[in-house]
Short mmCIF file of C-alpha atoms in Angstrom, two decimals:
data_model
loop_
_atom_site.label_atom_id
_atom_site.label_comp_id
_atom_site.label_asym_id
_atom_site.label_seq_id
_atom_site.Cartn_x
_atom_site.Cartn_y
_atom_site.Cartn_z
CA GLY A 1 15.32 -21.00 -31.63
CA ALA A 2 13.77 -17.75 -32.58
CA GLY A 3 12.79 -16.60 -29.09
CA VAL A 4 13.40 -17.33 -25.43
CA SER A 5 12.27 -20.76 -24.48
CA GLN A 6 11.25 -21.82 -21.00
CA THR A 7 10.43 -25.26 -19.69
CA PRO A 8 8.31 -26.57 -18.20
CA SER A 9 5.45 -24.22 -18.94
CA ASN A 10 3.64 -25.54 -15.86
CA LYS A 11 4.91 -27.25 -12.81
CA VAL A 12 2.88 -28.51 -9.84
CA THR A 13 4.80 -29.76 -6.94
CA GLU A 14 4.35 -30.48 -3.24
CA LYS A 15 5.66 -28.41 -0.41
CA GLY A 16 9.27 -29.42 0.41
CA LYS A 17 10.13 -30.73 -2.97
CA TYR A 18 13.03 -29.62 -5.26
CA VAL A 19 12.24 -27.84 -8.57
CA GLU A 20 14.34 -26.89 -11.61
CA LEU A 21 13.19 -24.39 -14.22
CA ARG A 22 15.09 -24.09 -17.48
CA CYS A 23 15.64 -21.10 -19.79
CA ASP A 24 17.07 -21.26 -23.26
CA PRO A 25 17.87 -17.65 -24.31
CA ILE A 26 18.16 -16.19 -27.82
CA SER A 27 21.35 -17.22 -29.47
CA GLY A 28 24.11 -14.74 -28.91
CA HIS A 29 22.51 -12.96 -26.06
CA THR A 30 25.09 -12.59 -23.31
CA ALA A 31 22.75 -11.10 -20.72
CA LEU A 32 20.10 -13.33 -19.05
CA TYR A 33 17.62 -12.40 -16.42
CA TRP A 34 15.26 -14.33 -14.11
CA TYR A 35 12.17 -12.54 -12.79
CA ARG A 36 9.28 -13.76 -10.63
CA GLN A 37 5.76 -12.48 -11.16
CA SER A 38 2.92 -12.96 -8.74
CA LEU A 39 -0.70 -12.57 -9.68
CA GLY A 40 -1.58 -8.95 -10.42
CA GLN A 41 1.95 -7.69 -9.91
CA GLY A 42 4.81 -6.67 -12.13
CA PRO A 43 7.86 -8.85 -12.60
CA GLU A 44 10.27 -8.86 -9.65
CA PHE A 45 13.95 -9.12 -10.40
CA LEU A 46 15.69 -12.19 -9.07
CA ILE A 47 19.11 -12.56 -10.78
CA TYR A 48 21.12 -11.36 -13.71
CA PHE A 49 23.80 -13.21 -15.66
CA GLN A 50 26.39 -11.69 -17.90
CA GLY A 51 27.94 -14.63 -19.73
CA THR A 52 28.50 -17.48 -17.23
CA GLY A 53 28.70 -15.39 -14.14
CA ALA A 54 25.98 -14.10 -11.91
CA ALA A 55 26.55 -10.38 -11.98
CA ASP A 56 23.77 -9.72 -9.54
CA ASP A 57 21.88 -12.17 -7.44
CA SER A 58 20.47 -9.62 -5.03
CA GLY A 59 16.87 -10.41 -5.91
CA LEU A 60 17.01 -14.07 -4.84
CA PRO A 61 14.67 -14.17 -1.78
CA ASN A 62 16.65 -16.63 0.22
CA ASP A 63 19.25 -19.45 0.04
CA ARG A 64 16.67 -21.87 -1.20
CA PHE A 65 16.92 -20.25 -4.55
CA PHE A 66 19.95 -20.67 -6.81
CA ALA A 67 20.60 -20.28 -10.53
CA VAL A 68 23.35 -21.32 -12.86
CA ARG A 69 24.44 -20.70 -16.41
CA PRO A 70 27.54 -22.91 -16.86
CA GLU A 71 28.20 -22.44 -20.53
CA GLY A 72 26.85 -18.90 -20.91
CA SER A 73 23.72 -19.99 -22.73
CA VAL A 74 21.08 -22.13 -21.00
CA SER A 75 20.27 -21.21 -17.42
CA THR A 76 18.53 -23.23 -14.76
CA LEU A 77 16.77 -21.72 -11.72
CA LYS A 78 16.77 -24.18 -8.83
CA ILE A 79 14.43 -24.00 -5.86
CA GLN A 80 14.92 -26.27 -2.86
CA ARG A 81 12.46 -27.19 -0.21
CA THR A 82 9.68 -25.39 -2.03
CA GLU A 83 7.07 -23.43 -0.03
CA ARG A 84 3.55 -22.40 -0.95
CA GLY A 85 4.75 -18.83 -1.13
CA ASP A 86 7.04 -19.76 -4.03
CA SER A 87 4.02 -20.15 -6.27
CA ALA A 88 4.35 -17.67 -9.09
CA VAL A 89 5.26 -17.43 -12.76
CA TYR A 90 8.98 -17.45 -13.24
CA LEU A 91 10.05 -15.34 -16.23
CA CYS A 92 13.35 -15.53 -18.05
CA ALA A 93 14.55 -12.84 -20.37
CA SER A 94 17.61 -12.28 -22.47
CA SER A 95 19.31 -9.28 -24.04
CA LEU A 96 22.24 -8.54 -26.29
CA SER A 97 24.01 -6.33 -23.78
CA GLY A 98 21.71 -5.49 -20.87
CA ALA A 99 18.78 -3.28 -20.00
CA ASN A 100 20.85 -0.16 -19.82
CA THR A 101 21.02 0.00 -23.55
CA GLY A 102 18.23 -2.18 -24.96
CA GLU A 103 15.16 -4.22 -24.67
CA LEU A 104 14.70 -7.56 -22.93
CA PHE A 105 13.21 -10.52 -24.78
CA PHE A 106 10.99 -12.59 -22.49
CA GLY A 107 10.01 -16.18 -22.52
CA GLU A 108 6.38 -17.34 -21.85
CA GLY A 109 7.30 -18.12 -18.29
CA SER A 110 7.11 -21.24 -16.08
CA ARG A 111 4.04 -21.26 -13.85
CA LEU A 112 4.99 -22.92 -10.52
CA THR A 113 2.31 -24.11 -8.16
CA VAL A 114 3.40 -25.47 -4.80
CA LEU A 115 0.62 -27.48 -3.02
CA SER B 1 11.97 -2.48 -4.82
CA GLN B 2 10.04 -1.30 -7.90
CA GLN B 3 11.46 1.65 -9.84
CA GLY B 4 8.32 2.55 -11.83
CA GLU B 5 4.69 2.91 -10.82
CA GLU B 6 1.85 2.98 -13.30
CA ASP B 7 -1.37 4.88 -13.07
CA PRO B 8 -4.24 3.99 -13.30
CA GLN B 9 -4.18 0.40 -12.05
CA ALA B 10 -6.99 -0.43 -14.48
CA LEU B 11 -8.61 1.17 -17.52
CA SER B 12 -11.73 0.15 -19.43
CA ILE B 13 -12.46 1.78 -22.80
CA GLN B 14 -14.55 1.32 -25.87
CA GLU B 15 -13.02 0.14 -29.07
CA GLY B 16 -11.77 3.09 -31.12
CA GLU B 17 -11.15 5.31 -28.11
CA ASN B 18 -7.70 6.30 -26.92
CA ALA B 19 -6.05 4.87 -23.81
CA THR B 20 -3.59 6.81 -21.75
CA MET B 21 -1.51 5.51 -18.85
CA ASN B 22 1.23 7.13 -16.81
CA CYS B 23 4.44 5.97 -15.11
CA SER B 24 6.41 7.64 -12.45
CA TYR B 25 9.93 6.53 -11.49
CA LYS B 26 12.32 7.32 -8.69
CA THR B 27 15.88 7.62 -9.78
CA SER B 28 17.68 9.05 -12.81
CA ILE B 29 17.48 6.88 -15.88
CA ASN B 30 19.08 6.74 -19.30
CA ASN B 31 16.12 5.07 -20.88
CA LEU B 32 12.52 4.05 -20.08
CA GLN B 33 10.77 1.05 -21.64
CA TRP B 34 7.16 0.01 -22.04
CA TYR B 35 6.10 -3.62 -22.24
CA ARG B 36 2.77 -5.36 -22.92
CA GLN B 37 1.64 -8.61 -21.39
CA ASN B 38 -1.35 -10.57 -22.63
CA SER B 39 -2.96 -12.75 -20.04
CA GLY B 40 -0.92 -15.84 -19.28
CA ARG B 41 1.83 -14.81 -21.66
CA GLY B 42 5.34 -13.35 -21.44
CA LEU B 43 6.15 -9.64 -21.73
CA VAL B 44 6.60 -8.08 -25.15
CA HIS B 45 8.72 -4.97 -25.59
CA LEU B 46 6.76 -2.10 -27.14
CA ILE B 47 9.06 0.98 -27.12
CA LEU B 48 12.15 2.35 -25.63
CA ILE B 49 12.61 6.08 -25.05
CA ARG B 50 16.04 7.49 -24.09
CA SER B 51 16.48 10.22 -21.54
CA ASN B 52 17.36 12.80 -24.17
CA GLU B 53 14.15 12.20 -26.06
CA ARG B 54 10.80 13.83 -25.14
CA GLU B 55 8.47 11.93 -27.44
CA LYS B 56 8.53 8.81 -29.49
CA HIS B 57 5.97 7.12 -31.81
CA SER B 58 5.58 3.58 -32.95
CA GLY B 59 2.49 2.83 -34.97
CA ARG B 60 -0.54 3.61 -32.75
CA LEU B 61 1.67 4.15 -29.76
CA ARG B 62 2.98 7.48 -28.48
CA VAL B 63 5.29 7.72 -25.53
CA THR B 64 6.40 10.87 -23.72
CA LEU B 65 9.09 11.32 -21.18
CA ASP B 66 9.51 14.15 -18.75
CA THR B 67 12.78 13.62 -16.86
CA SER B 68 12.22 16.73 -14.78
CA LYS B 69 9.05 15.16 -13.32
CA LYS B 70 10.38 11.63 -13.50
CA SER B 71 7.31 10.55 -15.42
CA SER B 72 6.37 8.93 -18.70
CA SER B 73 3.07 8.34 -20.46
CA LEU B 74 1.90 5.80 -22.99
CA LEU B 75 -0.93 6.65 -25.31
CA ILE B 76 -2.65 4.00 -27.49
CA THR B 77 -4.74 5.61 -30.20
CA ALA B 78 -7.75 4.05 -31.86
CA SER B 79 -7.77 1.04 -29.48
CA ARG B 80 -8.70 -2.40 -30.63
CA ALA B 81 -9.89 -5.47 -28.80
CA ALA B 82 -6.45 -6.96 -29.30
CA ASP B 83 -4.95 -4.17 -27.19
CA THR B 84 -6.54 -5.71 -24.09
CA ALA B 85 -3.54 -6.50 -21.91
CA SER B 86 -1.42 -5.24 -19.04
CA TYR B 87 1.08 -2.57 -19.74
CA PHE B 88 4.25 -2.09 -17.70
CA CYS B 89 6.83 0.66 -17.62
CA ALA B 90 10.36 -0.31 -16.77
CA SER B 91 13.59 1.45 -16.24
CA PRO B 92 17.07 0.28 -15.54
CA GLY B 93 17.40 0.25 -11.69
CA GLY B 94 21.14 0.09 -11.96
CA ASP B 95 23.46 -0.53 -14.76
CA TYR B 96 21.71 -3.48 -16.21
CA LYS B 97 18.64 -4.69 -14.40
CA LEU B 98 15.20 -3.54 -15.45
CA SER B 99 12.74 -2.69 -12.65
CA PHE B 100 9.05 -2.94 -13.42
CA GLY B 101 5.97 -1.30 -11.90
CA ALA B 102 2.75 -3.10 -11.03
CA GLY B 103 1.23 -2.34 -14.39
CA THR B 104 -1.97 -0.93 -15.88
CA THR B 105 -4.62 -3.40 -16.97
CA VAL B 106 -6.43 -2.21 -20.13
CA THR B 107 -9.67 -3.74 -21.21
CA VAL B 108 -10.96 -2.65 -24.68
CA ARG B 109 -14.73 -3.35 -25.05
CA ALA B 110 -15.97 -4.20 -28.48
#
């Protein structure tokens, strides 16, 4: 596709459930980022992939959060035992080589609501 | 932790006026970027200024960078209703990850 695609655009789930959020980056972009954005705040870094490997997962809040990118393209953010505090917009972005040299291209986000 | 902080938090202007917002950051950078976010949408890249540049223009946007003060400003000239959005500055908080501030919400009144 032409841009970064994220699915689902909206997800409502109950506390304790498992959730998967998918990101399809721009073709050829080796760098992929996940951010979380709460209402009225800026995006908060979660994890960065360079190719298939997680180069930095220091932003993941706890071990309930996990992300994979098995073939170096599509990535999935997985949240186990969801809590109400996980409610936010989860943004995915991709880049040719990383933010140190160029811009990030963002998807529209996946809005997660945990009831 | 957030690398950049924008000021003011919110700005309301009349169509046709200029809007200026500022950003301060904490550590040395090699570039600083500005993004726009319309309500309920993803972020869109506006402009990137490198550490060896002092000013950069893109259409109605003008960005300045003062590395000695660790600050940047974004000026939108002749604002339009479509400029209503949140604006974020962002800088690489390491070799590769971009750290964002809390943003400035701009409202342009018709």
